[in-house]
Coordinates of C-alpha atoms in Angstrom, one line a residue:
Chain A
M10 CA -71.7 -39.4 -210.7
V11 CA -70.8 -42.3 -208.5
E12 CA -70.9 -45.7 -210.1
M13 CA -70.4 -49.0 -208.2
I14 CA -69.7 -52.0 -210.3
D15 CA -70.1 -55.5 -208.8
L16 CA -68.7 -54.3 -205.5
Y17 CA -67.6 -56.9 -202.9
K18 CA -65.9 -56.4 -199.6
D19 CA -64.9 -59.1 -197.1
Y20 CA -63.4 -58.6 -193.7
K21 CA -61.1 -61.2 -192.3
V22 CA -61.2 -61.7 -188.5
G23 CA -58.6 -64.3 -187.7
K24 CA -59.2 -67.1 -190.2
V25 CA -62.9 -66.3 -190.6
L26 CA -64.1 -64.3 -193.6
F27 CA -67.0 -61.9 -193.0
P28 CA -68.7 -60.7 -196.2
A29 CA -69.8 -57.1 -195.8
L30 CA -70.8 -56.3 -199.4
R31 CA -71.9 -58.8 -201.9
G32 CA -72.1 -57.6 -205.4
I33 CA -73.3 -54.0 -205.2
N34 CA -74.2 -52.3 -208.5
L35 CA -75.3 -48.8 -208.1
K36 CA -75.3 -45.3 -209.7
I37 CA -75.8 -42.1 -207.8
E38 CA -76.2 -38.9 -209.9
N39 CA -74.6 -35.6 -209.0
G40 CA -76.7 -33.5 -206.6
E41 CA -78.7 -36.4 -205.2
F42 CA -79.8 -36.6 -201.6
T43 CA -79.5 -40.3 -201.0
A44 CA -79.9 -42.4 -197.9
I45 CA -78.3 -45.8 -197.6
A46 CA -80.4 -47.6 -195.1
G47 CA -80.4 -50.9 -193.5
P48 CA -80.0 -52.7 -190.2
S49 CA -76.7 -52.9 -188.3
G50 CA -74.2 -55.1 -190.2
S51 CA -75.9 -54.6 -193.5
G52 CA -72.8 -52.9 -195.0
K53 CA -73.9 -49.2 -195.0
T54 CA -70.7 -47.8 -193.4
T55 CA -68.5 -50.1 -195.5
L56 CA -70.2 -48.8 -198.7
L57 CA -69.7 -45.2 -197.5
N58 CA -66.1 -45.9 -196.6
I59 CA -65.3 -47.3 -200.0
I60 CA -67.0 -44.4 -201.8
G61 CA -65.0 -42.0 -199.5
C62 CA -61.7 -43.7 -200.5
L63 CA -61.2 -44.7 -196.8
D64 CA -61.4 -48.4 -197.6
I65 CA -60.8 -50.6 -200.6
P66 CA -63.2 -53.2 -202.1
T67 CA -62.2 -56.8 -202.2
K68 CA -63.6 -57.0 -205.7
G69 CA -65.3 -54.6 -208.1
D70 CA -64.8 -51.0 -208.9
V71 CA -66.0 -47.5 -207.9
L72 CA -66.0 -44.8 -210.5
I73 CA -66.5 -41.2 -209.5
D74 CA -67.2 -38.9 -212.5
G75 CA -65.6 -41.7 -214.6
T76 CA -62.4 -42.0 -212.5
S77 CA -61.8 -45.4 -210.9
I78 CA -60.9 -44.7 -207.2
T79 CA -59.7 -48.3 -206.5
T80 CA -56.6 -47.8 -208.6
L81 CA -55.5 -44.6 -206.8
S82 CA -52.4 -44.6 -204.6
T83 CA -52.7 -43.6 -200.9
K84 CA -51.4 -40.2 -201.7
E85 CA -53.8 -39.8 -204.6
K86 CA -56.7 -40.9 -202.5
A87 CA -55.7 -38.4 -199.8
E88 CA -55.6 -35.7 -202.5
F89 CA -59.0 -36.8 -203.9
R90 CA -60.5 -36.7 -200.4
K91 CA -59.0 -33.3 -199.8
N92 CA -60.4 -31.8 -203.1
E93 CA -63.7 -33.7 -203.7
L94 CA -65.1 -35.1 -200.5
G95 CA -66.5 -33.9 -197.2
F96 CA -67.2 -36.1 -194.3
V97 CA -69.8 -35.9 -191.5
F98 CA -69.4 -38.5 -188.7
Q99 CA -71.8 -39.9 -186.2
T100 CA -69.8 -38.7 -183.2
F101 CA -69.1 -35.3 -184.9
N102 CA -65.3 -35.7 -184.4
L103 CA -64.7 -32.0 -183.7
I104 CA -61.3 -31.2 -182.4
P105 CA -62.0 -30.2 -178.8
V106 CA -59.2 -27.6 -178.4
L107 CA -60.4 -25.6 -181.4
T108 CA -63.4 -23.2 -181.6
A109 CA -66.3 -23.6 -184.0
Y110 CA -64.5 -21.2 -186.4
E111 CA -61.2 -23.1 -186.2
N112 CA -62.9 -26.5 -186.6
I113 CA -64.6 -25.3 -189.8
E114 CA -61.3 -23.8 -191.0
M115 CA -59.4 -27.1 -190.5
P116 CA -59.8 -28.5 -194.0
L117 CA -58.6 -25.2 -195.5
I118 CA -55.2 -25.8 -193.8
L119 CA -54.4 -28.0 -196.8
V120 CA -55.7 -25.6 -199.4
N121 CA -53.7 -22.8 -200.9
M122 CA -55.9 -19.8 -200.5
P123 CA -55.5 -16.3 -199.3
A124 CA -56.3 -15.9 -195.6
E125 CA -59.0 -13.3 -196.3
E126 CA -60.8 -15.7 -198.6
K127 CA -60.5 -18.5 -196.0
K128 CA -62.1 -16.2 -193.4
E129 CA -65.0 -15.3 -195.7
R130 CA -65.7 -18.9 -196.5
V131 CA -65.7 -19.9 -192.8
I132 CA -67.9 -17.0 -191.7
S133 CA -70.3 -17.7 -194.6
M134 CA -70.5 -21.4 -193.6
L135 CA -71.1 -20.5 -190.0
E136 CA -74.0 -18.3 -191.1
E137 CA -75.4 -21.0 -193.4
V138 CA -75.5 -23.5 -190.5
G139 CA -76.9 -20.8 -188.2
L140 CA -74.0 -20.7 -185.8
E141 CA -72.6 -17.2 -186.3
E142 CA -73.0 -16.5 -182.6
F143 CA -71.1 -19.6 -181.7
I144 CA -68.0 -18.6 -183.6
N145 CA -65.7 -18.8 -180.5
R146 CA -67.3 -21.7 -178.8
K147 CA -65.4 -24.9 -178.3
S148 CA -67.1 -28.3 -178.8
N149 CA -67.7 -28.8 -175.0
E150 CA -69.6 -25.5 -175.0
M151 CA -72.1 -26.6 -177.7
S152 CA -75.0 -29.0 -177.8
G153 CA -74.9 -32.2 -180.0
G154 CA -77.0 -30.5 -182.7
Q155 CA -74.7 -27.5 -182.7
Q156 CA -71.6 -29.7 -182.9
Q157 CA -73.1 -31.6 -185.9
R158 CA -73.8 -28.3 -187.6
V159 CA -70.2 -27.3 -187.2
A160 CA -69.2 -30.7 -188.6
I161 CA -71.5 -30.1 -191.6
A162 CA -70.0 -26.7 -192.1
R163 CA -66.6 -28.2 -191.9
A164 CA -67.5 -30.8 -194.5
L165 CA -68.8 -28.2 -196.9
V166 CA -66.3 -25.3 -196.4
K167 CA -63.9 -26.5 -199.2
K168 CA -66.9 -26.8 -201.6
P169 CA -66.6 -30.6 -202.2
S170 CA -68.6 -32.3 -204.9
M171 CA -69.9 -34.9 -202.5
V172 CA -70.6 -35.1 -198.7
L173 CA -70.6 -38.5 -197.1
A174 CA -72.4 -38.7 -193.7
D175 CA -72.2 -41.8 -191.6
E176 CA -75.3 -41.9 -189.3
P177 CA -75.3 -38.1 -188.9
T178 CA -78.3 -38.1 -186.6
A179 CA -77.6 -41.2 -184.5
N180 CA -76.4 -39.1 -181.6
L181 CA -79.1 -36.5 -181.8
D182 CA -82.6 -36.2 -180.4
S183 CA -85.5 -36.1 -182.8
V184 CA -85.8 -32.3 -182.8
N185 CA -82.1 -31.8 -183.5
A186 CA -82.1 -34.6 -186.0
K187 CA -84.9 -32.9 -188.0
E188 CA -83.0 -29.6 -187.9
I189 CA -79.8 -31.2 -189.1
L190 CA -81.6 -33.1 -191.9
S191 CA -83.4 -29.9 -193.0
L192 CA -80.1 -28.1 -193.0
M193 CA -78.4 -30.8 -195.1
K194 CA -81.3 -30.9 -197.6
E195 CA -81.2 -27.1 -197.8
L196 CA -77.5 -27.1 -198.5
N197 CA -77.9 -29.9 -201.0
K198 CA -80.5 -27.9 -202.9
K199 CA -78.5 -24.6 -202.6
K200 CA -75.1 -25.8 -203.4
K201 CA -76.0 -28.8 -205.6
T202 CA -73.6 -31.0 -203.5
T203 CA -74.3 -34.7 -203.6
F204 CA -75.2 -36.0 -200.1
I205 CA -74.9 -39.7 -199.4
F206 CA -75.7 -40.7 -195.8
S207 CA -76.1 -44.0 -194.0
T208 CA -78.9 -44.4 -191.5
H209 CA -81.3 -46.8 -189.9
D210 CA -83.4 -44.0 -188.6
Q211 CA -86.9 -43.8 -190.2
L212 CA -86.9 -40.0 -189.8
V213 CA -83.8 -39.7 -191.9
M214 CA -85.4 -41.8 -194.6
E215 CA -88.4 -39.5 -194.7
F216 CA -86.1 -36.6 -195.7
A217 CA -84.2 -38.6 -198.4
E218 CA -85.0 -38.3 -202.1
R219 CA -83.7 -41.8 -202.7
I220 CA -83.4 -44.7 -200.3
I221 CA -81.1 -47.6 -201.0
Y222 CA -81.9 -50.3 -198.6
L223 CA -79.2 -52.8 -197.9
R224 CA -79.6 -56.2 -196.4
D225 CA -76.8 -58.7 -195.8
G226 CA -74.4 -56.7 -198.1
K227 CA -76.8 -56.6 -201.0
I228 CA -79.2 -54.0 -202.3
A229 CA -82.7 -55.1 -201.2
T230 CA -84.6 -52.1 -202.5
D231 CA -83.7 -48.8 -204.3
K232 CA -86.5 -46.3 -204.2
K233 CA -86.6 -42.8 -205.5
K234 CA -89.3 -40.4 -204.2
Chain B
M25 CA -55.0 -21.7 -188.7
R26 CA -51.9 -23.8 -189.6
V27 CA -50.6 -27.1 -188.5
L28 CA -48.3 -25.3 -186.0
N29 CA -51.4 -23.6 -184.4
L30 CA -53.1 -26.9 -184.1
A31 CA -50.0 -28.5 -182.6
W32 CA -49.8 -25.5 -180.1
R33 CA -53.4 -26.1 -179.0
N34 CA -52.8 -29.8 -178.7
V35 CA -49.8 -29.3 -176.4
F36 CA -52.1 -27.6 -173.9
R37 CA -54.9 -30.1 -174.1
H38 CA -53.5 -31.8 -171.0
R39 CA -51.6 -29.0 -169.3
R40 CA -50.5 -31.0 -166.3
R41 CA -49.1 -33.8 -168.4
T42 CA -47.3 -31.3 -170.7
L43 CA -45.9 -29.5 -167.6
I44 CA -44.6 -32.7 -166.0
T45 CA -43.0 -33.8 -169.3
A46 CA -41.4 -30.4 -169.9
A47 CA -40.3 -30.3 -166.2
A48 CA -38.5 -33.7 -166.7
I49 CA -36.6 -32.2 -169.6
S50 CA -35.9 -29.0 -167.6
V51 CA -34.4 -30.9 -164.7
G52 CA -32.2 -33.0 -167.0
L53 CA -30.9 -30.0 -168.8
A54 CA -30.5 -27.9 -165.6
V55 CA -28.4 -30.7 -164.1
M56 CA -26.3 -30.7 -167.3
I57 CA -25.7 -26.9 -167.2
Y58 CA -25.0 -26.9 -163.4
M59 CA -22.5 -29.7 -163.7
D60 CA -20.8 -28.1 -166.6
T61 CA -20.6 -24.8 -164.7
M62 CA -19.2 -26.6 -161.6
M63 CA -16.6 -28.5 -163.7
N64 CA -15.5 -25.3 -165.5
G65 CA -15.1 -23.7 -162.1
V66 CA -13.1 -26.7 -160.7
D67 CA -10.9 -26.9 -163.8
S68 CA -10.3 -23.1 -163.8
L69 CA -9.5 -23.2 -160.0
A70 CA -7.2 -26.2 -160.5
A71 CA -5.4 -24.5 -163.4
G72 CA -5.2 -21.3 -161.5
N73 CA -3.7 -23.0 -158.4
I74 CA -1.1 -24.8 -160.6
I75 CA -0.2 -21.6 -162.4
D76 CA -0.2 -19.4 -159.3
Y77 CA 1.6 -21.7 -156.8
E78 CA 3.2 -24.7 -158.5
T79 CA 4.6 -24.2 -161.9
G80 CA 3.7 -20.9 -163.5
H81 CA 2.7 -21.1 -167.1
L82 CA 5.9 -22.7 -168.3
E83 CA 8.9 -24.4 -166.6
I84 CA 12.4 -24.9 -167.9
F85 CA 14.4 -27.9 -166.8
A86 CA 17.8 -29.3 -167.6
K87 CA 17.4 -32.0 -170.3
G88 CA 16.3 -35.3 -168.7
Y89 CA 15.2 -33.8 -165.4
Y90 CA 11.5 -33.9 -166.1
R91 CA 11.6 -37.5 -167.2
E92 CA 12.6 -38.3 -163.6
E93 CA 11.0 -35.4 -161.9
G94 CA 9.3 -37.6 -159.3
L95 CA 12.8 -38.7 -158.2
F96 CA 14.1 -35.1 -158.0
P97 CA 17.4 -36.0 -159.8
L98 CA 20.0 -33.6 -158.5
D99 CA 22.5 -34.6 -161.2
T100 CA 20.4 -33.1 -163.9
I101 CA 19.8 -29.6 -162.7
I102 CA 20.2 -26.2 -164.3
E103 CA 23.8 -25.4 -163.3
N104 CA 23.8 -21.9 -164.8
P105 CA 20.4 -20.2 -164.8
E106 CA 21.9 -16.9 -165.8
F107 CA 22.7 -18.4 -169.3
I108 CA 19.0 -19.0 -169.8
L109 CA 17.8 -15.7 -168.3
Q110 CA 20.1 -13.8 -170.6
R111 CA 18.6 -15.5 -173.6
I112 CA 15.0 -15.2 -172.8
T113 CA 15.1 -11.8 -171.2
K114 CA 14.0 -9.9 -174.3
I115 CA 11.0 -12.1 -175.1
K116 CA 8.0 -9.7 -174.8
N117 CA 5.4 -12.2 -173.8
I118 CA 7.3 -13.1 -170.6
K119 CA 5.9 -11.3 -167.6
G120 CA 8.2 -12.9 -165.0
V121 CA 10.8 -15.6 -164.4
T122 CA 11.8 -17.1 -161.1
P123 CA 14.1 -19.9 -160.1
R124 CA 13.1 -22.7 -157.8
V125 CA 14.8 -25.6 -156.1
K126 CA 12.5 -28.5 -155.4
F127 CA 13.7 -31.5 -153.4
Q128 CA 12.4 -34.3 -151.3
C129 CA 12.9 -33.9 -147.5
R130 CA 11.4 -34.7 -144.2
I131 CA 10.1 -32.2 -141.7
N132 CA 10.7 -33.0 -138.0
N133 CA 9.1 -31.2 -135.1
G134 CA 11.1 -33.1 -132.5
I135 CA 8.4 -35.7 -132.0
D136 CA 6.9 -36.5 -135.4
E137 CA 8.4 -36.6 -138.9
L138 CA 6.6 -36.3 -142.2
P139 CA 7.9 -36.4 -145.8
V140 CA 7.3 -33.1 -147.6
L141 CA 8.4 -31.2 -150.7
G142 CA 11.1 -28.7 -150.0
I143 CA 10.8 -25.6 -152.2
G144 CA 13.6 -23.0 -152.3
I145 CA 12.5 -19.7 -153.6
D146 CA 14.1 -16.4 -154.7
I147 CA 11.9 -14.0 -152.6
E148 CA 12.5 -11.1 -155.0
K149 CA 11.6 -12.8 -158.2
E150 CA 9.0 -15.2 -156.8
S151 CA 6.2 -12.6 -156.7
K152 CA 6.7 -11.9 -160.4
V153 CA 5.4 -15.4 -161.1
F154 CA 3.7 -16.8 -158.0
K155 CA 1.2 -15.5 -155.5
T156 CA 2.7 -17.3 -152.5
A157 CA 3.5 -14.1 -150.7
N158 CA -0.1 -13.1 -150.6
T159 CA -1.3 -16.2 -149.0
V160 CA 0.4 -15.8 -145.6
V161 CA -2.5 -16.1 -143.2
K162 CA -0.4 -15.9 -140.0
G163 CA 3.0 -14.6 -139.2
E164 CA 5.0 -13.1 -142.0
Y165 CA 6.8 -13.9 -145.3
L166 CA 10.4 -15.2 -145.4
K167 CA 12.7 -12.6 -143.9
N168 CA 15.7 -14.2 -142.1
Q169 CA 17.8 -17.0 -143.6
D170 CA 16.4 -19.6 -141.2
D171 CA 12.8 -18.6 -141.8
I172 CA 10.5 -21.2 -143.3
L173 CA 6.9 -21.0 -144.5
I174 CA 4.6 -24.0 -144.1
G175 CA 1.0 -24.6 -145.0
K176 CA -1.8 -24.1 -142.5
D177 CA -2.8 -27.8 -142.9
L178 CA 0.7 -29.1 -142.4
A179 CA 1.1 -26.9 -139.3
K180 CA -2.0 -28.4 -137.9
D181 CA -0.9 -32.0 -138.7
M182 CA 2.6 -31.3 -137.1
D183 CA 1.2 -29.2 -134.3
L184 CA 3.4 -26.3 -135.4
D185 CA 2.7 -22.5 -135.3
V186 CA 4.4 -19.3 -136.1
G187 CA 7.7 -19.2 -134.1
S188 CA 7.9 -23.0 -133.8
F189 CA 11.2 -24.6 -134.5
L190 CA 11.5 -27.5 -137.0
T191 CA 14.2 -29.4 -138.7
I192 CA 14.4 -30.2 -142.4
I193 CA 16.3 -33.4 -143.2
T194 CA 17.3 -34.4 -146.7
R195 CA 20.1 -35.9 -148.7
D196 CA 22.4 -33.7 -150.6
R197 CA 23.5 -34.0 -154.2
H198 CA 26.1 -36.6 -153.1
G199 CA 23.7 -38.7 -151.1
T200 CA 24.9 -37.4 -147.7
Y201 CA 22.2 -36.6 -145.1
E202 CA 21.9 -33.0 -144.3
A203 CA 19.7 -31.2 -141.7
Y204 CA 18.8 -27.6 -141.1
D205 CA 16.9 -26.0 -138.2
F206 CA 14.3 -23.4 -139.2
T207 CA 11.8 -21.1 -137.5
V208 CA 8.3 -21.0 -138.8
S209 CA 7.9 -17.4 -139.9
G210 CA 4.5 -17.8 -141.4
L211 CA 1.6 -20.1 -142.3
I212 CA 0.3 -20.0 -145.9
N213 CA -3.1 -21.0 -147.1
T214 CA -3.0 -21.1 -150.9
G215 CA -5.9 -23.4 -151.6
H216 CA -3.5 -25.8 -153.4
P217 CA -3.3 -28.9 -151.3
L218 CA 0.3 -29.5 -152.4
L219 CA 1.5 -26.2 -150.8
D220 CA -0.8 -26.2 -147.8
R221 CA -0.3 -29.8 -146.7
N222 CA 2.9 -31.1 -148.2
A223 CA 5.4 -28.4 -148.7
A224 CA 7.9 -26.3 -146.9
V225 CA 9.0 -23.0 -148.5
M226 CA 12.5 -21.6 -147.7
H227 CA 15.1 -19.2 -149.2
I228 CA 16.7 -20.6 -152.3
D229 CA 20.3 -20.3 -151.1
I230 CA 19.4 -22.3 -147.9
A231 CA 17.9 -25.0 -150.1
Q232 CA 21.0 -25.0 -152.3
R233 CA 23.2 -25.2 -149.2
L234 CA 21.2 -28.2 -147.9
L235 CA 21.6 -29.9 -151.3
S236 CA 25.3 -28.9 -151.7
M237 CA 24.7 -27.4 -155.1
H238 CA 24.7 -24.0 -156.8
G239 CA 22.2 -24.5 -159.6
I240 CA 18.4 -24.7 -159.6
T241 CA 16.0 -27.5 -160.5
E242 CA 13.7 -25.3 -162.6
L243 CA 12.9 -21.9 -163.9
C244 CA 9.3 -20.9 -163.7
I245 CA 7.8 -18.5 -166.2
K246 CA 4.7 -16.4 -166.2
T247 CA 3.3 -15.2 -169.6
R248 CA 1.4 -12.1 -170.4
D249 CA -0.9 -13.8 -172.9
E250 CA -1.8 -17.4 -172.1
N251 CA -3.4 -17.8 -175.5
K252 CA 0.1 -17.6 -177.0
L253 CA 1.6 -20.1 -174.6
I254 CA 2.6 -22.7 -177.2
Q255 CA 4.1 -20.0 -179.4
L256 CA 6.1 -18.8 -176.3
K257 CA 7.2 -22.3 -175.4
K258 CA 8.6 -22.8 -179.0
E259 CA 10.3 -19.4 -178.9
I260 CA 12.0 -20.1 -175.6
A261 CA 13.0 -23.6 -176.6
S262 CA 14.6 -22.3 -179.8
K263 CA 16.6 -19.7 -177.8
I264 CA 17.9 -21.9 -175.0
G265 CA 19.1 -24.8 -177.0
K266 CA 18.9 -28.5 -176.7
N267 CA 20.4 -28.9 -173.2
F268 CA 17.1 -27.7 -171.7
E269 CA 13.5 -28.6 -172.0
V270 CA 10.4 -26.4 -171.7
Y271 CA 7.0 -27.6 -170.6
T272 CA 3.6 -25.9 -170.3
Y273 CA 1.7 -26.3 -167.0
K274 CA -0.8 -28.5 -168.9
E275 CA 2.0 -30.9 -170.0
L276 CA 3.4 -30.9 -166.5
N277 CA 0.0 -31.8 -165.0
A278 CA -1.3 -34.0 -167.8
G279 CA -2.6 -36.5 -165.3
I280 CA -4.8 -33.9 -163.6
F281 CA -6.2 -32.6 -166.8
E282 CA -6.8 -36.2 -167.8
I283 CA -8.8 -36.6 -164.6
S284 CA -10.7 -33.5 -165.6
G285 CA -11.6 -35.1 -168.9
L286 CA -12.7 -38.3 -167.2
K287 CA -14.8 -36.3 -164.8
R288 CA -16.5 -34.5 -167.7
S289 CA -17.2 -37.9 -169.3
G290 CA -18.7 -39.0 -166.0
Q291 CA -20.7 -35.8 -165.7
F292 CA -21.9 -36.3 -169.3
M293 CA -23.0 -39.9 -168.6
I294 CA -25.0 -38.8 -165.5
A295 CA -26.6 -36.0 -167.4
L296 CA -27.3 -38.4 -170.3
V297 CA -29.2 -40.7 -167.9
V298 CA -31.3 -37.8 -166.7
V299 CA -32.0 -36.8 -170.3
I300 CA -32.9 -40.4 -171.2
I301 CA -35.4 -40.4 -168.3
A302 CA -36.9 -37.2 -169.7
A303 CA -36.9 -38.6 -173.2
V304 CA -38.9 -41.6 -171.9
G305 CA -41.3 -39.1 -170.5
I306 CA -41.7 -37.4 -173.9
I307 CA -42.2 -40.8 -175.6
N308 CA -44.9 -41.7 -173.0
T309 CA -46.6 -38.3 -173.5
M310 CA -46.6 -38.5 -177.2
L311 CA -47.6 -42.1 -177.2
M312 CA -50.6 -41.2 -175.1
A313 CA -51.4 -38.3 -177.3
V314 CA -51.4 -40.6 -180.4
M315 CA -53.5 -43.3 -178.6
E316 CA -56.2 -41.0 -177.3
R317 CA -56.4 -39.1 -180.6
I318 CA -56.7 -42.1 -183.0
P319 CA -60.3 -41.2 -184.1
E320 CA -59.1 -37.6 -184.6
I321 CA -56.2 -38.8 -186.7
G322 CA -58.7 -40.8 -188.7
M323 CA -60.8 -37.7 -189.2
L324 CA -57.8 -35.7 -190.3
K325 CA -56.8 -38.4 -192.8
A326 CA -60.4 -38.5 -194.1
M327 CA -60.2 -34.8 -194.7
G328 CA -57.1 -35.3 -196.8
F329 CA -54.3 -34.9 -194.3
G330 CA -51.4 -37.0 -195.5
N331 CA -48.8 -38.6 -193.3
Y332 CA -46.5 -35.7 -193.9
N333 CA -48.9 -33.3 -192.1
I334 CA -49.7 -35.8 -189.4
V335 CA -46.0 -36.3 -188.7
K336 CA -45.5 -32.5 -188.8
M337 CA -48.2 -31.9 -186.3
F338 CA -46.8 -34.4 -183.7
I339 CA -43.2 -33.3 -184.3
Y340 CA -44.3 -29.7 -183.7
E341 CA -46.0 -30.9 -180.4
G342 CA -42.8 -32.7 -179.3
G343 CA -40.7 -29.7 -180.4
I344 CA -43.0 -27.2 -178.5
I345 CA -42.7 -29.4 -175.3
G346 CA -38.9 -29.6 -175.9
I347 CA -38.5 -25.8 -176.4
F348 CA -40.5 -25.1 -173.2
G349 CA -38.7 -27.8 -171.2
S350 CA -35.3 -26.7 -172.6
L351 CA -35.9 -23.0 -172.1
F352 CA -37.0 -23.6 -168.5
G353 CA -34.1 -26.1 -168.0
C354 CA -31.6 -23.5 -169.2
F355 CA -33.2 -20.9 -167.0
L356 CA -33.1 -23.2 -164.0
G357 CA -29.5 -24.3 -164.8
L358 CA -28.4 -20.7 -165.2
L359 CA -30.1 -19.7 -162.0
A360 CA -28.3 -22.5 -160.0
S361 CA -25.1 -21.7 -161.9
F362 CA -25.2 -18.0 -161.0
H363 CA -25.4 -19.0 -157.4
L364 CA -22.4 -21.2 -158.0
V365 CA -20.6 -18.4 -159.8
Y366 CA -21.2 -15.8 -157.1
Y367 CA -21.3 -17.8 -153.9
G368 CA -19.7 -21.1 -154.8
I369 CA -19.7 -24.4 -152.9
D370 CA -17.6 -24.6 -149.8
L371 CA -15.8 -28.0 -150.0
S372 CA -13.2 -27.2 -147.3
H373 CA -15.0 -29.3 -144.6
M374 CA -15.3 -32.2 -147.0
L375 CA -11.8 -32.1 -148.3
E376 CA -10.1 -31.1 -145.0
N377 CA -8.8 -34.5 -144.2
M378 CA -8.6 -35.9 -147.7
D379 CA -5.5 -36.4 -149.7
M380 CA -6.6 -34.9 -153.0
V381 CA -4.7 -35.4 -156.2
Y382 CA -6.7 -32.6 -157.7
P383 CA -5.2 -29.2 -156.8
V384 CA -8.3 -27.6 -155.3
K385 CA -9.9 -27.0 -152.0
F386 CA -12.0 -24.3 -150.2
I387 CA -14.8 -22.7 -152.1
I388 CA -15.3 -23.9 -155.6
K389 CA -16.9 -21.2 -157.8
G390 CA -18.5 -22.0 -161.1
E391 CA -17.8 -20.7 -164.5
I392 CA -20.7 -20.5 -167.0
N393 CA -19.9 -21.6 -170.6
Y394 CA -22.7 -19.9 -172.6
M395 CA -21.9 -21.9 -175.7
I396 CA -22.6 -25.1 -173.6
V397 CA -25.9 -23.6 -172.4
L398 CA -26.9 -22.9 -176.0
G399 CA -25.7 -26.5 -177.0
V400 CA -27.7 -27.9 -174.1
F401 CA -30.8 -26.0 -175.3
I402 CA -30.5 -27.3 -178.8
F403 CA -29.8 -30.8 -177.5
G404 CA -33.0 -30.7 -175.5
V405 CA -35.1 -29.6 -178.4
V406 CA -33.5 -32.0 -180.8
V407 CA -33.9 -35.0 -178.4
S408 CA -37.5 -34.0 -177.9
V409 CA -38.2 -34.0 -181.6
I410 CA -36.3 -37.2 -182.3
V411 CA -38.0 -39.3 -179.6
T412 CA -41.3 -38.0 -180.9
L413 CA -40.7 -39.9 -184.1
W414 CA -41.3 -43.3 -182.6
P415 CA -44.8 -42.7 -181.3
V416 CA -45.6 -40.8 -184.5
R417 CA -44.8 -43.9 -186.6
K418 CA -47.9 -45.4 -185.0
A419 CA -50.0 -42.5 -186.2
T420 CA -48.7 -42.7 -189.7
K421 CA -49.4 -46.4 -189.9
L422 CA -53.0 -46.0 -189.0
E423 CA -55.5 -46.6 -191.8
P424 CA -58.2 -43.8 -191.7
V425 CA -61.0 -46.3 -191.6
E426 CA -59.5 -48.3 -188.7
A427 CA -58.8 -45.0 -186.9
L428 CA -62.3 -43.8 -187.3
R429 CA -63.6 -47.1 -186.0
H430 CA -61.4 -46.9 -182.9
V431 CA -63.3 -46.3 -179.7

């Protein structure tokens, strides 16, 4: 479970302070498929970054399964990300010199695991995202939708407890966006992995089981379907 | 997939850039190897010329002579060389011993006069130590008492040829002017400027007669095993007593070998500049690699890559470029060096009219030192890795969230 307690985040640009989050209190249960929605500048990405140990709050705390992540050292945060989190980015962020297979295999570089098991996991993920035929394709040989599928497979290959996706459909057309969301939801149901994703896309919100709407760094609404 | 595999792929992301960077390293290292080969060749040729024509491996003088050798002091000569020969004759490591009389004189062709070094030799023993006899390019070796050998270059300067008459003028042991008429029996071309341009070689007894003395100025020794030269020097010194002094050819030509050291320093500095230029190329390449891959670094950090793995990846990249550049540099350097070893560089035109202190002329052939080649290869790789550290620092300092935001 992710618990945010009175979370504040300010950005300082020169001498001016920009508040991004202003007192967020929130609980997300394990296995939820949650969208964090809101207009640009509402604090969606900041919230995801803090949950993902990529950024630290100015004030407040984040507990993941009871562990405060704000007190972790840089090394411990990296370890936490390595073991517990998967990330999906708006721009896919695949490594262009690697094939689909190798991109999915990337997070396993850091995991001590027999090569055969790694191979099985990667192949199985490729099958789950429907890209078994694209195993040797590089990112420039795939469509945006296919690239995002690879990114999702990469996020899930090490079996994290939570996947954080920042605007995962922003660079996709509506057909591909639907397919990606269906895939994410399917994997959420199948693997019981918590999915938290930011969006301002109405289509994405339709797929979400819970929509937390942010406005000016505060929770405006929190609806469960 | 490992970090090394990833680094390998990254190196070939921009093939042209990688090739140019590696080529810069290659050129730097190739220059280093080529210059070392050339210097080894020059040193070896210089040492060979000194040993084969000037001093042998060792020289024995009467005590005090060498201190004033430039003045050719005839009052401190070896009066009784037989005494020394008897004492050193049983030393196994000695291949040959020959006496020489060296003195200052002037050579006169009837019109012009030049100062030269007069060298009196024992034609029977000379060939056991020196190769002078093999270098006669025109005419013949010393035969008659009034025969004289002069260098090809000196003959040209003095407008002399085989059969020409010349007069050697000098002062004898008592300071009295003496002169002797010679016939040029042969022209020598040794490759040692001292012999070819500034010396006149004659029978030792004529030289002794000119100088009104019976002794010799030095005994020249050739060894069987140059590696045991110092040992041999000590052995000879202990046998001949304190009235004589023994010097190795390196001690006798310390100035020349010092020049060689200086030249090597100069060579190293030039090569270092080339390598620094190559290193700047690597820094530039790696800096560009870091800058254009900031979002990727952010993604890797988000995945849980620590700074250790990020540094490792970039160091591998720098190392791979370094290994390629160094390998190709060694290959290029060796290729050019092999040409130098087998064909050499003909410096005769360049040095023809130059008064060289260094005892070399003609074709300079190289000598490859494979340990240096190995050292240069390691140096290239190490420099490539070290200079990578600076751009990589930038990557390690990146916060993942900032890196991901980078456009």
